[in-house]
Coordinates of C-alpha atoms and ligand atoms in Angstrom, one line a residue:
X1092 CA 42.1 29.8 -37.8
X1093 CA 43.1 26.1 -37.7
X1094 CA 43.4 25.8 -34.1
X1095 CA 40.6 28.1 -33.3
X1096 CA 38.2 25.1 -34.9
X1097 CA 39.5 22.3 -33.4
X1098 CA 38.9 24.3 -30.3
X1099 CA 35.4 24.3 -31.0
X1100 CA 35.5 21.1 -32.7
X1101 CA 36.9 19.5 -29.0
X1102 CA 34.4 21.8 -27.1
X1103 CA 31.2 20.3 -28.9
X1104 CA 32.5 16.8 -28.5
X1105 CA 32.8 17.6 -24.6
X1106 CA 29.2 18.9 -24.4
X1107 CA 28.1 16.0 -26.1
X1108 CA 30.1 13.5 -24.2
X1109 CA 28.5 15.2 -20.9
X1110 CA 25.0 15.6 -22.3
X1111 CA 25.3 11.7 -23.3
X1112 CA 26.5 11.2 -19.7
X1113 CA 23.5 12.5 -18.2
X1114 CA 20.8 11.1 -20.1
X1115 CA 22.0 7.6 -19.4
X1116 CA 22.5 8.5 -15.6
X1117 CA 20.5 5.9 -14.5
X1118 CA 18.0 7.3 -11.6
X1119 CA 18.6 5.4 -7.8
X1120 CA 15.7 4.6 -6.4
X1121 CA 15.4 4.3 -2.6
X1122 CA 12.6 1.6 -1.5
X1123 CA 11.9 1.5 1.8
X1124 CA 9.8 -1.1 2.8
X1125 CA 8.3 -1.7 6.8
X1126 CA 7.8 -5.4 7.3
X1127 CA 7.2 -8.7 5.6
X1128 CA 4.3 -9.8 7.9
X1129 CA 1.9 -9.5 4.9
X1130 CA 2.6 -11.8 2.3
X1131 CA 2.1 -8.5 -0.4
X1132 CA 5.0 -7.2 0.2
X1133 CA 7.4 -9.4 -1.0
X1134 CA 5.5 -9.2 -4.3
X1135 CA 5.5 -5.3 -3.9
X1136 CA 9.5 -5.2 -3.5
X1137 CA 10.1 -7.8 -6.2
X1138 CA 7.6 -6.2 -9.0
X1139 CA 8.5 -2.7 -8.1
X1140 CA 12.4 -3.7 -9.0
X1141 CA 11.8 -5.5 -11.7
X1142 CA 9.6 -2.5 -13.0
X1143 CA 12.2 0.3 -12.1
X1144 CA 15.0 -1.4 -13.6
X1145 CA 13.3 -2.2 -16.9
X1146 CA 12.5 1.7 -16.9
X1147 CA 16.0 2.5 -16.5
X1148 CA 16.5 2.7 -12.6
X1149 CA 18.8 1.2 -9.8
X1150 CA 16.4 0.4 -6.8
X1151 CA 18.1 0.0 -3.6
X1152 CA 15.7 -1.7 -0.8
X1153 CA 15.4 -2.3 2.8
X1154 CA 12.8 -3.4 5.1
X1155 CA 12.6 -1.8 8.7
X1156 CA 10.7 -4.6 10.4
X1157 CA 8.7 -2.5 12.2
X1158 CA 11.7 -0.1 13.5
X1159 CA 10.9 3.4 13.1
X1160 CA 14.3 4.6 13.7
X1161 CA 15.4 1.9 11.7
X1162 CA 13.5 2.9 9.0
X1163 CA 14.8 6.4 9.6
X1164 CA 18.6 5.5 9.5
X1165 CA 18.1 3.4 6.5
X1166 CA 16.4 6.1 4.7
X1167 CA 20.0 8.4 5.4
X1168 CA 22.1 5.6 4.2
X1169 CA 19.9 5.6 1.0
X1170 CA 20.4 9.2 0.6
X1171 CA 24.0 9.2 1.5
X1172 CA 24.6 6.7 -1.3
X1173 CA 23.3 9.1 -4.0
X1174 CA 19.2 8.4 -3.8
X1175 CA 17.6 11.0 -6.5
X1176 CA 14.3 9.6 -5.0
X1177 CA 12.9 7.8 -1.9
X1178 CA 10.1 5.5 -1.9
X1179 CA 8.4 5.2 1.6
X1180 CA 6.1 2.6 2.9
X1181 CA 5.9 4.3 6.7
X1182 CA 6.4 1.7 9.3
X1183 CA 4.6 5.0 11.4
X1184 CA 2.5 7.3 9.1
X1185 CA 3.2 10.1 11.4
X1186 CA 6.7 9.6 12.8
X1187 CA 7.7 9.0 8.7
X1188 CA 7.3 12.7 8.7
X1189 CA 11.3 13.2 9.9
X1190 CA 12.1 11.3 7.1
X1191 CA 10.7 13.4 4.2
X1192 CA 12.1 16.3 6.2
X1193 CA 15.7 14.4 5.9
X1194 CA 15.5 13.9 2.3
X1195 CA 14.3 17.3 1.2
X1196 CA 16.9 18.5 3.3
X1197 CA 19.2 16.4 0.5
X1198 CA 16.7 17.8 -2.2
X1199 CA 15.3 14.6 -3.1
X1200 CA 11.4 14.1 -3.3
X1201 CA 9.3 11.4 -1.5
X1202 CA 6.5 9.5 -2.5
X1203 CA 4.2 7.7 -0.1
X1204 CA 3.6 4.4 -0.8
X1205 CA 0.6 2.9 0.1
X1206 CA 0.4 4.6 3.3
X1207 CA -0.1 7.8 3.8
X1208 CA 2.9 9.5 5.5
X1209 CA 1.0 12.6 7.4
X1210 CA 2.1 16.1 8.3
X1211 CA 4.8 17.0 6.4
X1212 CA 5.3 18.3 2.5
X1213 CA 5.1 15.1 0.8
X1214 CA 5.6 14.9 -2.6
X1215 CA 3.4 12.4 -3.7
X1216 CA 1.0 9.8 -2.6
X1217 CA 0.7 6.3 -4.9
X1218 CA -1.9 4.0 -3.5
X1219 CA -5.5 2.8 -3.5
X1220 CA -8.7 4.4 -3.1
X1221 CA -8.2 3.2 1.1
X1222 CA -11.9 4.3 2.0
X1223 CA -13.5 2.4 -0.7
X1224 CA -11.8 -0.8 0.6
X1225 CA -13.4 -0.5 4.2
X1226 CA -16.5 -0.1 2.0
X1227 CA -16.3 -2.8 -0.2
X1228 CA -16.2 -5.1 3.1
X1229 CA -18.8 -3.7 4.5
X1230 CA -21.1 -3.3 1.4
X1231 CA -20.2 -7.1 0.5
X1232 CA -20.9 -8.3 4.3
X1233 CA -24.0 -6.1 5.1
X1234 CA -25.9 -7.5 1.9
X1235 CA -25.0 -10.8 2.5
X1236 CA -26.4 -10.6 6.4
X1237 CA -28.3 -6.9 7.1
X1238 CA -29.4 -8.1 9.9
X1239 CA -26.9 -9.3 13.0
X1240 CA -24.1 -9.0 15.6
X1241 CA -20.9 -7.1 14.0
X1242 CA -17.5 -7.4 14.7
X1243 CA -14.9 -5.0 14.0
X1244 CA -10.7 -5.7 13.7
X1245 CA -9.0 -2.8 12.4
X1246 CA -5.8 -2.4 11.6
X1247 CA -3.2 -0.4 13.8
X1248 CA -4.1 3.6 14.1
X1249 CA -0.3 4.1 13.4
X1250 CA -0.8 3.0 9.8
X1251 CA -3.3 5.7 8.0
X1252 CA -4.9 2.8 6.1
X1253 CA -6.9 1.4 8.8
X1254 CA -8.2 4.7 9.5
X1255 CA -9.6 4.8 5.5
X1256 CA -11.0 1.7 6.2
X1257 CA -12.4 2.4 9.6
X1258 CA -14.3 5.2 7.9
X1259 CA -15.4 3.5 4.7
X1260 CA -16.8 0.6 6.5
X1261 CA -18.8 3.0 9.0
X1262 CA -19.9 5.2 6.2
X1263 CA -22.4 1.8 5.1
X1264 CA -22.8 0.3 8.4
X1265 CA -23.7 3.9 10.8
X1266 CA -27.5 4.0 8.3
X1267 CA -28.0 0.5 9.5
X1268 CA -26.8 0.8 13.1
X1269 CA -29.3 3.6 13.1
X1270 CA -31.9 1.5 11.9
X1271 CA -31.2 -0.7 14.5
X1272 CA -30.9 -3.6 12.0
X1273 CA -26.7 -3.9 13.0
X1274 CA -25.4 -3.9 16.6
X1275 CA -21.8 -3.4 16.8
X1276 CA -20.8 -5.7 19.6
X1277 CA -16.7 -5.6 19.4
X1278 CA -14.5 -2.5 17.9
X1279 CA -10.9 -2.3 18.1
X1280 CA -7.7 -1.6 16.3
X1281 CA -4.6 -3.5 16.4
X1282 CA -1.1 -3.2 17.6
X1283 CA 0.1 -4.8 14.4
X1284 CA -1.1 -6.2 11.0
X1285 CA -0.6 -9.7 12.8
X1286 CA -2.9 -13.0 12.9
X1287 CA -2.4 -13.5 16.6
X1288 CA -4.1 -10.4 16.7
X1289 CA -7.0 -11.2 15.0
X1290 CA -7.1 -14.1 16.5
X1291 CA -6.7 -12.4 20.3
X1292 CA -9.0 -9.9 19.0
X1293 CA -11.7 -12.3 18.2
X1294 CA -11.2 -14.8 20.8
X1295 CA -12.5 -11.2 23.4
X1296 CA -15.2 -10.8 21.2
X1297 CA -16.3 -14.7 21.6
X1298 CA -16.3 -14.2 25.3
X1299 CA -18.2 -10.5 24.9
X1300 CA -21.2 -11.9 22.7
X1301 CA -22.7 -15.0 22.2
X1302 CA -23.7 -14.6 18.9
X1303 CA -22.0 -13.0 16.1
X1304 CA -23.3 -12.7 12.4
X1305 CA -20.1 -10.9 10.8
X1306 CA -16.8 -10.4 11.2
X1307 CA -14.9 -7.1 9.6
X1308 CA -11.4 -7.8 9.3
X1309 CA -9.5 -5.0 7.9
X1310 CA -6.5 -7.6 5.9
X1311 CA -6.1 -11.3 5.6
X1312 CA -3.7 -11.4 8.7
X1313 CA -6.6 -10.3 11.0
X1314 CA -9.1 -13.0 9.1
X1315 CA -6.4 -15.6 9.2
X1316 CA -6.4 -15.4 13.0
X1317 CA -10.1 -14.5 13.5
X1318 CA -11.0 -17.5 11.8
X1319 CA -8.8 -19.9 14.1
X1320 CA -10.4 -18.4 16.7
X1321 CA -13.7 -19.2 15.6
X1322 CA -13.2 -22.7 14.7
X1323 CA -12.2 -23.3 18.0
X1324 CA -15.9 -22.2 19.1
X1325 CA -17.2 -24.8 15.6
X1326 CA -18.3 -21.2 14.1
X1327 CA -15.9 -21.1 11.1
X1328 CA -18.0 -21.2 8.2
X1329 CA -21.2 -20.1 10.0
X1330 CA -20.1 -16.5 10.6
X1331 CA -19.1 -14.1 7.8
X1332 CA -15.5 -12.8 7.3
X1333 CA -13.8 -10.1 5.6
X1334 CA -10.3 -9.0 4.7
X1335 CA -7.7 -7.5 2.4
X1336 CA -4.9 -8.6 0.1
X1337 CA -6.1 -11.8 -1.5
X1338 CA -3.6 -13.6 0.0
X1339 CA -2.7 -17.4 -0.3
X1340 CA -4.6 -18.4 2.8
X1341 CA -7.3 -16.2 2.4
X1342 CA -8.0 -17.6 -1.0
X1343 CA -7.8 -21.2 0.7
X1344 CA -10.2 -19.9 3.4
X1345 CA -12.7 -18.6 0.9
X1346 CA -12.7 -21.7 -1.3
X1347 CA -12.8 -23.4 1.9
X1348 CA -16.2 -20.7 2.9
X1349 CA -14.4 -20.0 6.1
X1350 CA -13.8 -16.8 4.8
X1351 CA -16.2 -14.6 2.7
X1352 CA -14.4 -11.9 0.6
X1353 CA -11.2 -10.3 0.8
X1354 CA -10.4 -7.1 -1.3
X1355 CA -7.7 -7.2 -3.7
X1356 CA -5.8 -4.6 -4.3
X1357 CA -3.1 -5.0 -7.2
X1358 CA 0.5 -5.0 -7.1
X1359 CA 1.5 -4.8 -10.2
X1360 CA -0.7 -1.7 -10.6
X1361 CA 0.6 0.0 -7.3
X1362 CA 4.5 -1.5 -8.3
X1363 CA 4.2 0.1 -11.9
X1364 CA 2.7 3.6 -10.8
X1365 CA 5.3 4.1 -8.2
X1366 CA 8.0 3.4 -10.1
X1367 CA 6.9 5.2 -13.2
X1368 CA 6.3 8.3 -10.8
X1369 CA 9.7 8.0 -9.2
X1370 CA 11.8 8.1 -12.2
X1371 CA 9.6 10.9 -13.3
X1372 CA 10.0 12.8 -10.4
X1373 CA 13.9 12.5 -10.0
X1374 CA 14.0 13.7 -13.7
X1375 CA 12.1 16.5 -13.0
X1376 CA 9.5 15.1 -16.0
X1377 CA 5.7 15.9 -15.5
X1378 CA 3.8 12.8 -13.8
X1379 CA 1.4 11.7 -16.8
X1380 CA -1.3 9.9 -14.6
X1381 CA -4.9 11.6 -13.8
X1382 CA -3.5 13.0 -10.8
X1383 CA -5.8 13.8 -7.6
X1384 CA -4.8 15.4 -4.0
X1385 CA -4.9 14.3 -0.6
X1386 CA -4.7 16.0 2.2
X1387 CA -2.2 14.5 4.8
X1388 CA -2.7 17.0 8.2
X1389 CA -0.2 19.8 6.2
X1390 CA -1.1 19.7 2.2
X1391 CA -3.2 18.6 -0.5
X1392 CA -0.3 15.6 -1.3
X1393 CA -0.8 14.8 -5.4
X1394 CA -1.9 11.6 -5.8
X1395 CA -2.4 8.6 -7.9
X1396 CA -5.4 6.3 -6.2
X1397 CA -5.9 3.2 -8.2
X1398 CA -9.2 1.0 -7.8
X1399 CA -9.1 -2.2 -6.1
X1400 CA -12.2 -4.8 -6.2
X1401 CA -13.7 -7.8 -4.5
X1402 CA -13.0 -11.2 -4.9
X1403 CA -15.2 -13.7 -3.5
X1404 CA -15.5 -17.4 -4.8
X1405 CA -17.5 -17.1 -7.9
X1406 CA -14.7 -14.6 -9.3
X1407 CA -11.0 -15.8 -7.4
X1408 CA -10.2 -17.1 -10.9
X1409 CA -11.1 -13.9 -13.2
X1410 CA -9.3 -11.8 -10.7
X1411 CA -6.4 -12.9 -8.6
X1412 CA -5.7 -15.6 -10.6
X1413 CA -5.3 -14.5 -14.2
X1414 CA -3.8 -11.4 -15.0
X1415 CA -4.7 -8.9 -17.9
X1416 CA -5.7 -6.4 -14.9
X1417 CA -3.5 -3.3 -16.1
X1418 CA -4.4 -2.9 -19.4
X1419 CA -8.3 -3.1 -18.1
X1420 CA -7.7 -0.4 -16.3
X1421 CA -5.8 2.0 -18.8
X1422 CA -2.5 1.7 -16.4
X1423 CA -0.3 0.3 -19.2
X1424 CA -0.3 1.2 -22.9
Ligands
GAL2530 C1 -1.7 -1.9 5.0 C2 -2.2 -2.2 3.6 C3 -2.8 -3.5 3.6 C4 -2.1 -4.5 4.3 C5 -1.4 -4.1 5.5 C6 -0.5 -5.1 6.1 O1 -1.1 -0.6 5.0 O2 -3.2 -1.2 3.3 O3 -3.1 -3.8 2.2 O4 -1.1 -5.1 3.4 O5 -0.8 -2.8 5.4 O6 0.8 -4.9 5.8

């Protein structure tokens, strides 16, 4: 009888030893990130850490730069190392596709983050509302001058993003094209989220039209280069700019009113959702957000799409600047 309980006594002990173990299994994160060209993502790779790790994760990143297969190879060292969950910013929104294929293969999920990886059985999509951004430009610029010469730099096709933007910023623009109010007199996408694009892309434009009201930059990159451009013809200032990330420059440029807006889109917001959704999802947990889908050429991905807003001059300091945005939004308790 004696023996029989300590038996049982040393078998509950085990179970509870091993059911200890794998609650405080900490959950590896894989983060992989495509460049470093944009001033955002160093503050994306540093606030996502810091997030995952004070939720009880182990992040472990790498950045591409701009090498799809290098992305790919870095994603199956992550997943050779013991990834429960990878993380994706796509250097190529459809080539990224091989990679969720790879880690399902594993069994581990994928969120997209940011950009949209297409074709394929994502698991989940953590970004903005990408359409409403083109908008926002284009809303903000086509008040401020409804009448004029437009110029469009988008971003390159192989990130889904400009693509959103592309098609927010035509949804307000095609009315007043119609109208006959706005003449677009440049369009093109980039090879790369680069300033010597935008500034390439706008020096063309200078030699296609003489006169040019507005200027649709898709990021602050583009603007940062458009702008150069256009101070070489003495038009910086004189010519409306747009652009995205509320980046350093591009808030020196706006004070300066060389550029007129940029959208900002918030890190810590983005950081904090993808974390919070990978630990979910690599502990099987529910994701708690108000959930929407997407559909990415193959399935309606679930999604979390989080606002972003305008900052101009009259607001650089209520937005950018101070902080407090989260808990306006509902995306922390
Ligand atoms: C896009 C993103 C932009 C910008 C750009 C450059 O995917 O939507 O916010 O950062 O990449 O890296």
């Amino acid at each position: 009888m004696v023996p029989r309980l300590f038996k049982l006594i040393f078998l509950l002990l085990i179970i509870s030893i091993l059911f200890q173990n794998c609650q405080d299994k900490k959950v590896k994160i894989g983060f992989l990130l495509d460049d470093f060209s944009s001033e955002r993502w160093y503050k994306d790779r540093d606030l996502f850490i810091r997030t995952a790790e004070e939720m009880g994760g182990i992040v472990m990143v790498d950045s591409a730069l701009r090498d799809i297969k290098k992305q790919y190879d870095q994603a199956k060292i992550m997943l050779d190392n013991g990834a429960d969950v990878l993380v994706v910013v796509p250097v190529n929104s459809e080539h990224a596709s091989t990679i969720v294929k790879l880690a399902h293969s594993y069994d581990v999920p994928v969120i997209s983050y940011d950009r949209l990886i297409q074709n394929c059985d994502l698991d989940y999509y953590i970004s903005f509302e990408n359409v409403e951004v083109g908008e926002l430009m284009a809303d903000y610029l086509s008040k401020r001058n409804p009448v004029g010469n437009y110029v469009i730099i988008s971003g390159p096709p192989s990130d889904n993003n400009s693509k959103f933007i592309k098609l927010g910023q035509m949804g307000v623009l095609q009315p007043l094209i119609e109208k006959g109010d706005i003449k677009v007199v440049y369009d093109s996408f980039v090879n790369e989220w680069d300033t010597e694009e935008g500034y390439n892309h706008m020096k063309s434009a200078l030699k296609n039209s003489n006169s040019i009201n507005a200027v649709l930059c898709a990021n602050d990159a583009l603007a940062q280069g458009a702008i150069r451009a256009l101070e070489e013809s003495s038009l910086a200032g004189s010519v409306l700019v747009s652009g995205q990330d509320a980046e350093l420059e591009a808030i020196r440029n706006i004070m300066a009113g060389y550029q007129t807006m940029t959208v900002y889109k918030p890190i810590e917001a983005i950081a904090y959702t993808a974390a919070n959704t990978a630990i979910k999802l690599a502990k099987h947990e529910p994701v708690t957000h108000e959930n929407e889908t997407i559909w990415n050429g193959q399935k309606m991905v679930p999604a979390i799409l989080l606002p972003s807003m305008v900052v101009n001059r009259d607001n650089i300091d209520m937005t950018v600047i101070s902080d407090g945005y989260l808990k306006e939004h509902n995306l922390v308790q």
